[in-house]
PDB file of C-alpha atoms in Angstrom:
ATOM      1  CA  MET T 679     -12.124 -37.508  42.078  1.00  0.00           C
ATOM      2  CA  ASN T 680      -8.972 -35.959  40.682  1.00  0.00           C
ATOM      3  CA  LYS T 681      -9.374 -38.011  37.486  1.00  0.00           C
ATOM      4  CA  LEU T 682     -12.989 -36.821  37.067  1.00  0.00           C
ATOM      5  CA  SER T 683     -11.915 -33.215  37.581  1.00  0.00           C
ATOM      6  CA  SER T 684      -9.234 -33.633  34.938  1.00  0.00           C
ATOM      7  CA  TRP T 685     -11.748 -34.924  32.381  1.00  0.00           C
ATOM      8  CA  VAL T 686     -14.140 -32.071  33.130  1.00  0.00           C
ATOM      9  CA  GLY T 687     -11.296 -29.608  32.730  1.00  0.00           C
ATOM     10  CA  ILE T 688     -10.331 -31.097  29.358  1.00  0.00           C
ATOM     11  CA  LEU T 689     -13.930 -30.903  28.082  1.00  0.00           C
ATOM     12  CA  ILE T 690     -14.266 -27.272  29.168  1.00  0.00           C
ATOM     13  CA  LEU T 691     -10.927 -26.411  27.566  1.00  0.00           C
ATOM     14  CA  THR T 692     -11.927 -28.134  24.297  1.00  0.00           C
ATOM     15  CA  ALA T 693     -15.237 -26.276  24.132  1.00  0.00           C
ATOM     16  CA  ALA T 694     -13.558 -22.952  24.915  1.00  0.00           C
ATOM     17  CA  THR T 695     -10.907 -23.561  22.231  1.00  0.00           C
ATOM     18  CA  SER T 696     -13.584 -24.329  19.644  1.00  0.00           C
ATOM     19  CA  LEU T 697     -15.534 -21.171  20.456  1.00  0.00           C
ATOM     20  CA  LEU T 698     -12.350 -19.096  20.373  1.00  0.00           C
ATOM     21  CA  ALA T 699     -11.403 -20.505  16.962  1.00  0.00           C
ATOM     22  CA  GLN T 700     -14.816 -19.587  15.572  1.00  0.00           C
ATOM     23  CA  ALA T 701     -14.531 -16.077  16.964  1.00  0.00           C
ATOM     24  CA  ILE T 702     -11.056 -15.558  15.495  1.00  0.00           C
ATOM     25  CA  ASP T 703     -11.654 -17.258  12.131  1.00  0.00           C
ATOM     26  CA  PRO T 704     -15.012 -16.323  10.523  1.00  0.00           C
ATOM     27  CA  ALA T 705     -14.429 -19.030   7.909  1.00  0.00           C
ATOM     28  CA  ILE T 706     -15.200 -21.612  10.593  1.00  0.00           C
ATOM     29  CA  ALA T 707     -18.994 -21.695  10.583  1.00  0.00           C
ATOM     30  CA  PRO T 708     -20.813 -22.526  13.830  1.00  0.00           C
ATOM     31  CA  MET T 709     -22.715 -25.793  13.866  1.00  0.00           C
ATOM     32  CA  ALA T 710     -26.243 -25.335  12.510  1.00  0.00           C
ATOM     33  CA  PRO T 711     -29.211 -26.343  14.695  1.00  0.00           C
ATOM     34  CA  PRO T 712     -31.011 -29.538  13.628  1.00  0.00           C
ATOM     35  CA  ASN T 713     -33.908 -27.632  12.024  1.00  0.00           C
ATOM     36  CA  ALA T 714     -31.588 -25.560   9.820  1.00  0.00           C
ATOM     37  CA  VAL T 715     -30.037 -25.899   6.385  1.00  0.00           C
ATOM     38  CA  PRO T 716     -26.298 -25.265   7.004  1.00  0.00           C
ATOM     39  CA  GLU T 717     -24.447 -22.142   5.947  1.00  0.00           C
ATOM     40  CA  GLY T 718     -22.599 -22.718   2.665  1.00  0.00           C
ATOM     41  CA  THR T 719     -25.320 -24.907   1.149  1.00  0.00           C
ATOM     42  CA  THR T 720     -25.843 -24.194  -2.566  1.00  0.00           C
ATOM     43  CA  PHE T 721     -29.155 -24.587  -4.346  1.00  0.00           C
ATOM     44  CA  LEU T 722     -30.955 -23.507  -7.513  1.00  0.00           C
ATOM     45  CA  VAL T 723     -33.707 -20.937  -7.977  1.00  0.00           C
ATOM     46  CA  ARG T 724     -35.584 -19.785 -11.070  1.00  0.00           C
ATOM     47  CA  LEU T 725     -36.321 -16.148 -11.941  1.00  0.00           C
ATOM     48  CA  GLN T 726     -39.978 -15.120 -12.088  1.00  0.00           C
ATOM     49  CA  ASP T 727     -39.178 -11.693 -13.565  1.00  0.00           C
ATOM     50  CA  GLN T 728     -37.017 -10.444 -16.399  1.00  0.00           C
ATOM     51  CA  LEU T 729     -34.019  -8.498 -15.087  1.00  0.00           C
ATOM     52  CA  ASP T 730     -32.528  -6.008 -17.567  1.00  0.00           C
ATOM     53  CA  THR T 731     -29.858  -3.529 -16.472  1.00  0.00           C
ATOM     54  CA  ALA T 732     -31.279  -1.051 -18.982  1.00  0.00           C
ATOM     55  CA  ASP T 733     -34.459  -0.774 -16.888  1.00  0.00           C
ATOM     56  CA  LEU T 734     -33.435  -1.727 -13.347  1.00  0.00           C
ATOM     57  CA  HIS T 735     -32.661   0.572 -10.430  1.00  0.00           C
ATOM     58  CA  PRO T 736     -31.335  -0.105  -6.888  1.00  0.00           C
ATOM     59  CA  GLY T 737     -34.063  -1.167  -4.496  1.00  0.00           C
ATOM     60  CA  GLN T 738     -36.253  -2.662  -7.214  1.00  0.00           C
ATOM     61  CA  HIS T 739     -37.903  -5.901  -6.102  1.00  0.00           C
ATOM     62  CA  PHE T 740     -37.857  -9.217  -7.921  1.00  0.00           C
ATOM     63  CA  LYS T 741     -39.093 -12.763  -7.289  1.00  0.00           C
ATOM     64  CA  VAL T 742     -37.631 -16.217  -7.788  1.00  0.00           C
ATOM     65  CA  LYS T 743     -38.901 -19.722  -7.035  1.00  0.00           C
ATOM     66  CA  LEU T 744     -37.009 -22.503  -5.334  1.00  0.00           C
ATOM     67  CA  ASP T 745     -35.978 -25.060  -7.959  1.00  0.00           C
ATOM     68  CA  GLU T 746     -35.129 -27.896  -5.573  1.00  0.00           C
ATOM     69  CA  ASP T 747     -36.060 -28.988  -2.039  1.00  0.00           C
ATOM     70  CA  LEU T 748     -34.149 -27.591   0.938  1.00  0.00           C
ATOM     71  CA  ILE T 749     -33.917 -30.152   3.760  1.00  0.00           C
ATOM     72  CA  SER T 750     -32.612 -29.643   7.311  1.00  0.00           C
ATOM     73  CA  ALA T 751     -30.858 -32.291   9.406  1.00  0.00           C
ATOM     74  CA  ASN T 752     -34.072 -33.147  11.280  1.00  0.00           C
ATOM     75  CA  GLY T 753     -36.031 -33.606   8.050  1.00  0.00           C
ATOM     76  CA  ASN T 754     -37.829 -30.258   7.856  1.00  0.00           C
ATOM     77  CA  VAL T 755     -38.368 -29.312   4.224  1.00  0.00           C
ATOM     78  CA  ILE T 756     -38.895 -26.186   2.153  1.00  0.00           C
ATOM     79  CA  PRO T 757     -40.289 -27.782  -1.000  1.00  0.00           C
ATOM     80  CA  ARG T 758     -39.420 -26.880  -4.557  1.00  0.00           C
ATOM     81  CA  GLY T 759     -41.660 -24.139  -5.941  1.00  0.00           C
ATOM     82  CA  LYS T 760     -41.726 -21.972  -2.810  1.00  0.00           C
ATOM     83  CA  ARG T 761     -41.313 -18.242  -3.470  1.00  0.00           C
ATOM     84  CA  ILE T 762     -38.319 -16.078  -2.606  1.00  0.00           C
ATOM     85  CA  LYS T 763     -38.344 -12.283  -2.477  1.00  0.00           C
ATOM     86  CA  GLY T 764     -35.316 -10.157  -3.250  1.00  0.00           C
ATOM     87  CA  HIS T 765     -34.188  -6.720  -4.367  1.00  0.00           C
ATOM     88  CA  VAL T 766     -31.553  -5.147  -6.595  1.00  0.00           C
ATOM     89  CA  SER T 767     -28.641  -3.892  -4.444  1.00  0.00           C
ATOM     90  CA  SER T 768     -26.739  -2.202  -7.255  1.00  0.00           C
ATOM     91  CA  VAL T 769     -26.819  -1.970 -11.038  1.00  0.00           C
ATOM     92  CA  GLU T 770     -24.447  -0.581 -13.647  1.00  0.00           C
ATOM     93  CA  HIS T 771     -25.332   0.099 -17.273  1.00  0.00           C
ATOM     94  CA  GLY T 772     -23.163   0.189 -20.368  1.00  0.00           C
ATOM     95  CA  LEU T 773     -20.684  -2.098 -22.102  1.00  0.00           C
ATOM     96  CA  HIS T 774     -19.651  -3.676 -18.784  1.00  0.00           C
ATOM     97  CA  ALA T 775     -23.101  -4.017 -17.268  1.00  0.00           C
ATOM     98  CA  ARG T 776     -23.196  -5.365 -13.705  1.00  0.00           C
ATOM     99  CA  LEU T 777     -25.934  -6.483 -11.366  1.00  0.00           C
ATOM    100  CA  LEU T 778     -25.894  -7.306  -7.651  1.00  0.00           C
ATOM    101  CA  LEU T 779     -28.921  -9.125  -6.255  1.00  0.00           C
ATOM    102  CA  SER T 780     -29.860  -9.537  -2.593  1.00  0.00           C
ATOM    103  CA  PHE T 781     -32.386 -11.946  -1.124  1.00  0.00           C
ATOM    104  CA  ASP T 782     -34.809 -10.918   1.617  1.00  0.00           C
ATOM    105  CA  GLU T 783     -37.031 -13.823   2.630  1.00  0.00           C
ATOM    106  CA  ILE T 784     -38.185 -17.268   1.599  1.00  0.00           C
ATOM    107  CA  GLU T 785     -41.605 -18.856   1.876  1.00  0.00           C
ATOM    108  CA  THR T 786     -41.913 -22.007   3.998  1.00  0.00           C
ATOM    109  CA  ASN T 787     -44.844 -24.260   4.869  1.00  0.00           C
ATOM    110  CA  HIS T 788     -45.249 -22.169   8.036  1.00  0.00           C
ATOM    111  CA  GLY T 789     -44.738 -18.603   6.860  1.00  0.00           C
ATOM    112  CA  TRP T 790     -41.870 -16.468   5.613  1.00  0.00           C
ATOM    113  CA  VAL T 791     -38.350 -16.452   7.103  1.00  0.00           C
ATOM    114  CA  ALA T 792     -35.306 -14.265   6.454  1.00  0.00           C
ATOM    115  CA  LEU T 793     -32.883 -15.449   3.793  1.00  0.00           C
ATOM    116  CA  ILE T 794     -29.249 -14.326   3.595  1.00  0.00           C
ATOM    117  CA  ALA T 795     -27.642 -15.691   0.445  1.00  0.00           C
ATOM    118  CA  THR T 796     -25.383 -14.854  -2.510  1.00  0.00           C
ATOM    119  CA  VAL T 797     -25.648 -15.643  -6.227  1.00  0.00           C
ATOM    120  CA  THR T 798     -22.708 -17.888  -7.198  1.00  0.00           C
ATOM    121  CA  GLY T 799     -23.577 -18.783 -10.765  1.00  0.00           C
ATOM    122  CA  VAL T 800     -25.910 -18.430 -13.739  1.00  0.00           C
ATOM    123  CA  PRO T 801     -25.904 -21.937 -15.276  1.00  0.00           C
ATOM    124  CA  GLY T 802     -26.434 -22.034 -19.022  1.00  0.00           C
ATOM    125  CA  GLU T 803     -25.876 -18.308 -19.592  1.00  0.00           C
ATOM    126  CA  HIS T 804     -22.640 -18.166 -21.599  1.00  0.00           C
ATOM    127  CA  GLY T 805     -22.814 -14.389 -22.000  1.00  0.00           C
ATOM    128  CA  VAL T 806     -22.481 -13.888 -18.244  1.00  0.00           C
ATOM    129  CA  LYS T 807     -19.261 -14.043 -16.224  1.00  0.00           C
ATOM    130  CA  THR T 808     -19.083 -16.203 -13.112  1.00  0.00           C
ATOM    131  CA  PRO T 809     -20.194 -13.951 -10.221  1.00  0.00           C
ATOM    132  CA  ASP T 810     -17.441 -12.676  -7.930  1.00  0.00           C
ATOM    133  CA  SER T 811     -17.242 -13.345  -4.184  1.00  0.00           C
ATOM    134  CA  GLU T 812     -19.903 -10.710  -3.507  1.00  0.00           C
ATOM    135  CA  GLY T 813     -22.294 -12.261  -6.025  1.00  0.00           C
ATOM    136  CA  GLU T 814     -22.026  -9.497  -8.632  1.00  0.00           C
ATOM    137  CA  ILE T 815     -23.234 -10.680 -12.051  1.00  0.00           C
ATOM    138  CA  GLU T 816     -21.400  -9.123 -14.987  1.00  0.00           C
ATOM    139  CA  ASN T 817     -22.011  -9.134 -18.726  1.00  0.00           C
ATOM    140  CA  LYS T 818     -19.125 -10.517 -20.764  1.00  0.00           C
ATOM    141  CA  GLY T 819     -19.856  -7.851 -23.361  1.00  0.00           C
ATOM    142  CA  THR T 820     -19.216  -8.080 -27.066  1.00  0.00           C
ATOM    143  CA  THR T 821     -16.373 -10.337 -28.145  1.00  0.00           C
ATOM    144  CA  ILE T 822     -13.960  -9.315 -30.894  1.00  0.00           C
ATOM    145  CA  LYS T 823     -15.176 -12.260 -32.965  1.00  0.00           C
ATOM    146  CA  HIS T 824     -18.799 -11.126 -32.820  1.00  0.00           C
ATOM    147  CA  THR T 825     -17.863  -7.518 -33.611  1.00  0.00           C
ATOM    148  CA  ILE T 826     -15.871  -8.631 -36.662  1.00  0.00           C
ATOM    149  CA  GLU T 827     -18.730 -10.850 -37.835  1.00  0.00           C
ATOM    150  CA  ASP T 828     -21.254  -8.021 -37.510  1.00  0.00           C
ATOM    151  CA  ALA T 829     -18.890  -5.622 -39.272  1.00  0.00           C
ATOM    152  CA  ALA T 830     -18.500  -8.111 -42.142  1.00  0.00           C
ATOM    153  CA  VAL T 831     -22.261  -8.418 -42.533  1.00  0.00           C
ATOM    154  CA  GLY T 832     -22.574  -4.631 -42.520  1.00  0.00           C
ATOM    155  CA  ALA T 833     -19.819  -4.336 -45.137  1.00  0.00           C
ATOM    156  CA  VAL T 834     -21.566  -6.768 -47.476  1.00  0.00           C
ATOM    157  CA  LEU T 835     -24.863  -4.933 -47.188  1.00  0.00           C
ATOM    158  CA  GLY T 836     -23.165  -1.554 -47.559  1.00  0.00           C
ATOM    159  CA  THR T 837     -21.266  -2.672 -50.646  1.00  0.00           C
ATOM    160  CA  GLY T 838     -24.468  -3.758 -52.344  1.00  0.00           C
ATOM    161  CA  VAL T 839     -26.231  -0.491 -51.605  1.00  0.00           C
ATOM    162  CA  GLY T 840     -23.189   1.570 -52.624  1.00  0.00           C
ATOM    163  CA  ALA T 841     -22.720  -0.302 -55.892  1.00  0.00           C
ATOM    164  CA  ALA T 842     -26.324   0.238 -56.849  1.00  0.00           C
ATOM    165  CA  ALA T 843     -26.016   3.946 -56.158  1.00  0.00           C
ATOM    166  CA  GLY T 844     -22.528   4.759 -57.474  1.00  0.00           C
ATOM    167  CA  GLY T 845     -20.763   1.838 -59.113  1.00  0.00           C
ATOM    168  CA  ALA T 846     -17.348   0.662 -57.917  1.00  0.00           C
ATOM    169  CA  LYS T 847     -16.558   3.851 -56.037  1.00  0.00           C
ATOM    170  CA  GLY T 848     -19.912   3.752 -54.331  1.00  0.00           C
ATOM    171  CA  ALA T 849     -19.411   0.105 -53.492  1.00  0.00           C
ATOM    172  CA  GLY T 850     -16.164   0.877 -51.669  1.00  0.00           C
ATOM    173  CA  ALA T 851     -17.654   3.744 -49.722  1.00  0.00           C
ATOM    174  CA  GLY T 852     -20.759   1.753 -48.936  1.00  0.00           C
ATOM    175  CA  GLY T 853     -18.709  -1.199 -47.735  1.00  0.00           C
ATOM    176  CA  ALA T 854     -16.663   0.942 -45.345  1.00  0.00           C
ATOM    177  CA  ALA T 855     -19.749   2.674 -44.008  1.00  0.00           C
ATOM    178  CA  GLY T 856     -21.565  -0.637 -43.640  1.00  0.00           C
ATOM    179  CA  ALA T 857     -18.661  -2.193 -41.723  1.00  0.00           C
ATOM    180  CA  GLY T 858     -18.597   0.726 -39.302  1.00  0.00           C
ATOM    181  CA  ALA T 859     -22.359   0.593 -38.843  1.00  0.00           C
ATOM    182  CA  GLY T 860     -22.237  -3.162 -38.254  1.00  0.00           C
ATOM    183  CA  ALA T 861     -19.526  -2.885 -35.614  1.00  0.00           C
ATOM    184  CA  MET T 862     -21.363  -0.056 -33.850  1.00  0.00           C
ATOM    185  CA  ALA T 863     -24.639  -1.987 -33.909  1.00  0.00           C
ATOM    186  CA  SER T 864     -22.845  -4.974 -32.382  1.00  0.00           C
ATOM    187  CA  LEU T 865     -21.532  -2.870 -29.512  1.00  0.00           C
ATOM    188  CA  LEU T 866     -24.864  -1.206 -28.834  1.00  0.00           C
ATOM    189  CA  ALA T 867     -26.809  -4.459 -29.000  1.00  0.00           C
ATOM    190  CA  ASN T 868     -24.618  -6.075 -26.334  1.00  0.00           C
ATOM    191  CA  ARG T 869     -24.187  -3.217 -23.895  1.00  0.00           C
ATOM    192  CA  ASP T 870     -26.731  -4.282 -21.235  1.00  0.00           C
ATOM    193  CA  LEU T 871     -27.192  -7.418 -19.169  1.00  0.00           C
ATOM    194  CA  ARG T 872     -30.517  -9.192 -19.452  1.00  0.00           C
ATOM    195  CA  LEU T 873     -31.637 -12.230 -17.485  1.00  0.00           C
ATOM    196  CA  GLU T 874     -34.859 -13.600 -18.914  1.00  0.00           C
ATOM    197  CA  LYS T 875     -37.765 -14.873 -16.844  1.00  0.00           C
ATOM    198  CA  GLY T 876     -37.096 -18.550 -16.151  1.00  0.00           C
ATOM    199  CA  THR T 877     -33.306 -18.126 -15.920  1.00  0.00           C
ATOM    200  CA  THR T 878     -31.709 -20.441 -13.350  1.00  0.00           C
ATOM    201  CA  LEU T 879     -29.495 -18.937 -10.637  1.00  0.00           C
ATOM    202  CA  GLU T 880     -27.194 -20.862  -8.329  1.00  0.00           C
ATOM    203  CA  VAL T 881     -27.345 -19.490  -4.784  1.00  0.00           C
ATOM    204  CA  ARG T 882     -25.252 -20.083  -1.644  1.00  0.00           C
ATOM    205  CA  LEU T 883     -26.509 -19.654   1.925  1.00  0.00           C
ATOM    206  CA  ASP T 884     -24.429 -17.072   3.814  1.00  0.00           C
ATOM    207  CA  ARG T 885     -26.163 -17.936   7.079  1.00  0.00           C
ATOM    208  CA  ALA T 886     -27.867 -21.120   8.267  1.00  0.00           C
ATOM    209  CA  LEU T 887     -31.529 -21.168   7.238  1.00  0.00           C
ATOM    210  CA  GLN T 888     -33.826 -22.331  10.034  1.00  0.00           C
ATOM    211  CA  ILE T 889     -36.966 -24.083   8.789  1.00  0.00           C
ATOM    212  CA  PRO T 890     -39.940 -23.639  11.132  1.00  0.00           C
ATOM    213  CA  SER T 891     -41.924 -26.784  11.951  1.00  0.00           C
ATOM    214  CA  GLN T 892     -45.085 -24.951  12.967  1.00  0.00           C
TER     215      GLN T 892
END
């Protein structure tokens, strides 16, 4: 009897310790139910709208589609192609354009359920920085190399126009003006962040996603 009581006490203590650890350390995720996709799972979605920081405003809605199956431990599935609704949480324009997207709900075979997730990457988009811990997408902006290249093109064009109008002196003035115009055009052309329709986003679940079976 005493031995049985000791084992029961150990089990209760172990369970209590586990619950206490989860309460103290939020990094320790609780075990997901069998019909859920666990917190921390990453998956791919595909944009169904163009997102351009020049036109967006906070609260604006957008849609994506699931680009791969989501499967729970008990075999419940949200198949690829299901729709996901989201909205723009914040947007910043200019040379360092930023965009923060939030997800609202995902379509399943048995209706819509809430989705809490964060963008962790934009695969294939080299002009976009890796999102930070909050999922904020940021434009890399214009590189020095690109600005110099655009200035050089502008200088060549300006030199030709200047030479035709005023000889050598005009060529020099035209080249300088063309270089400045080329550099400015480069900056202006790259000031906003644009994600085209069809762009792939990598997303991480911030909370276990329960998949209804009926």
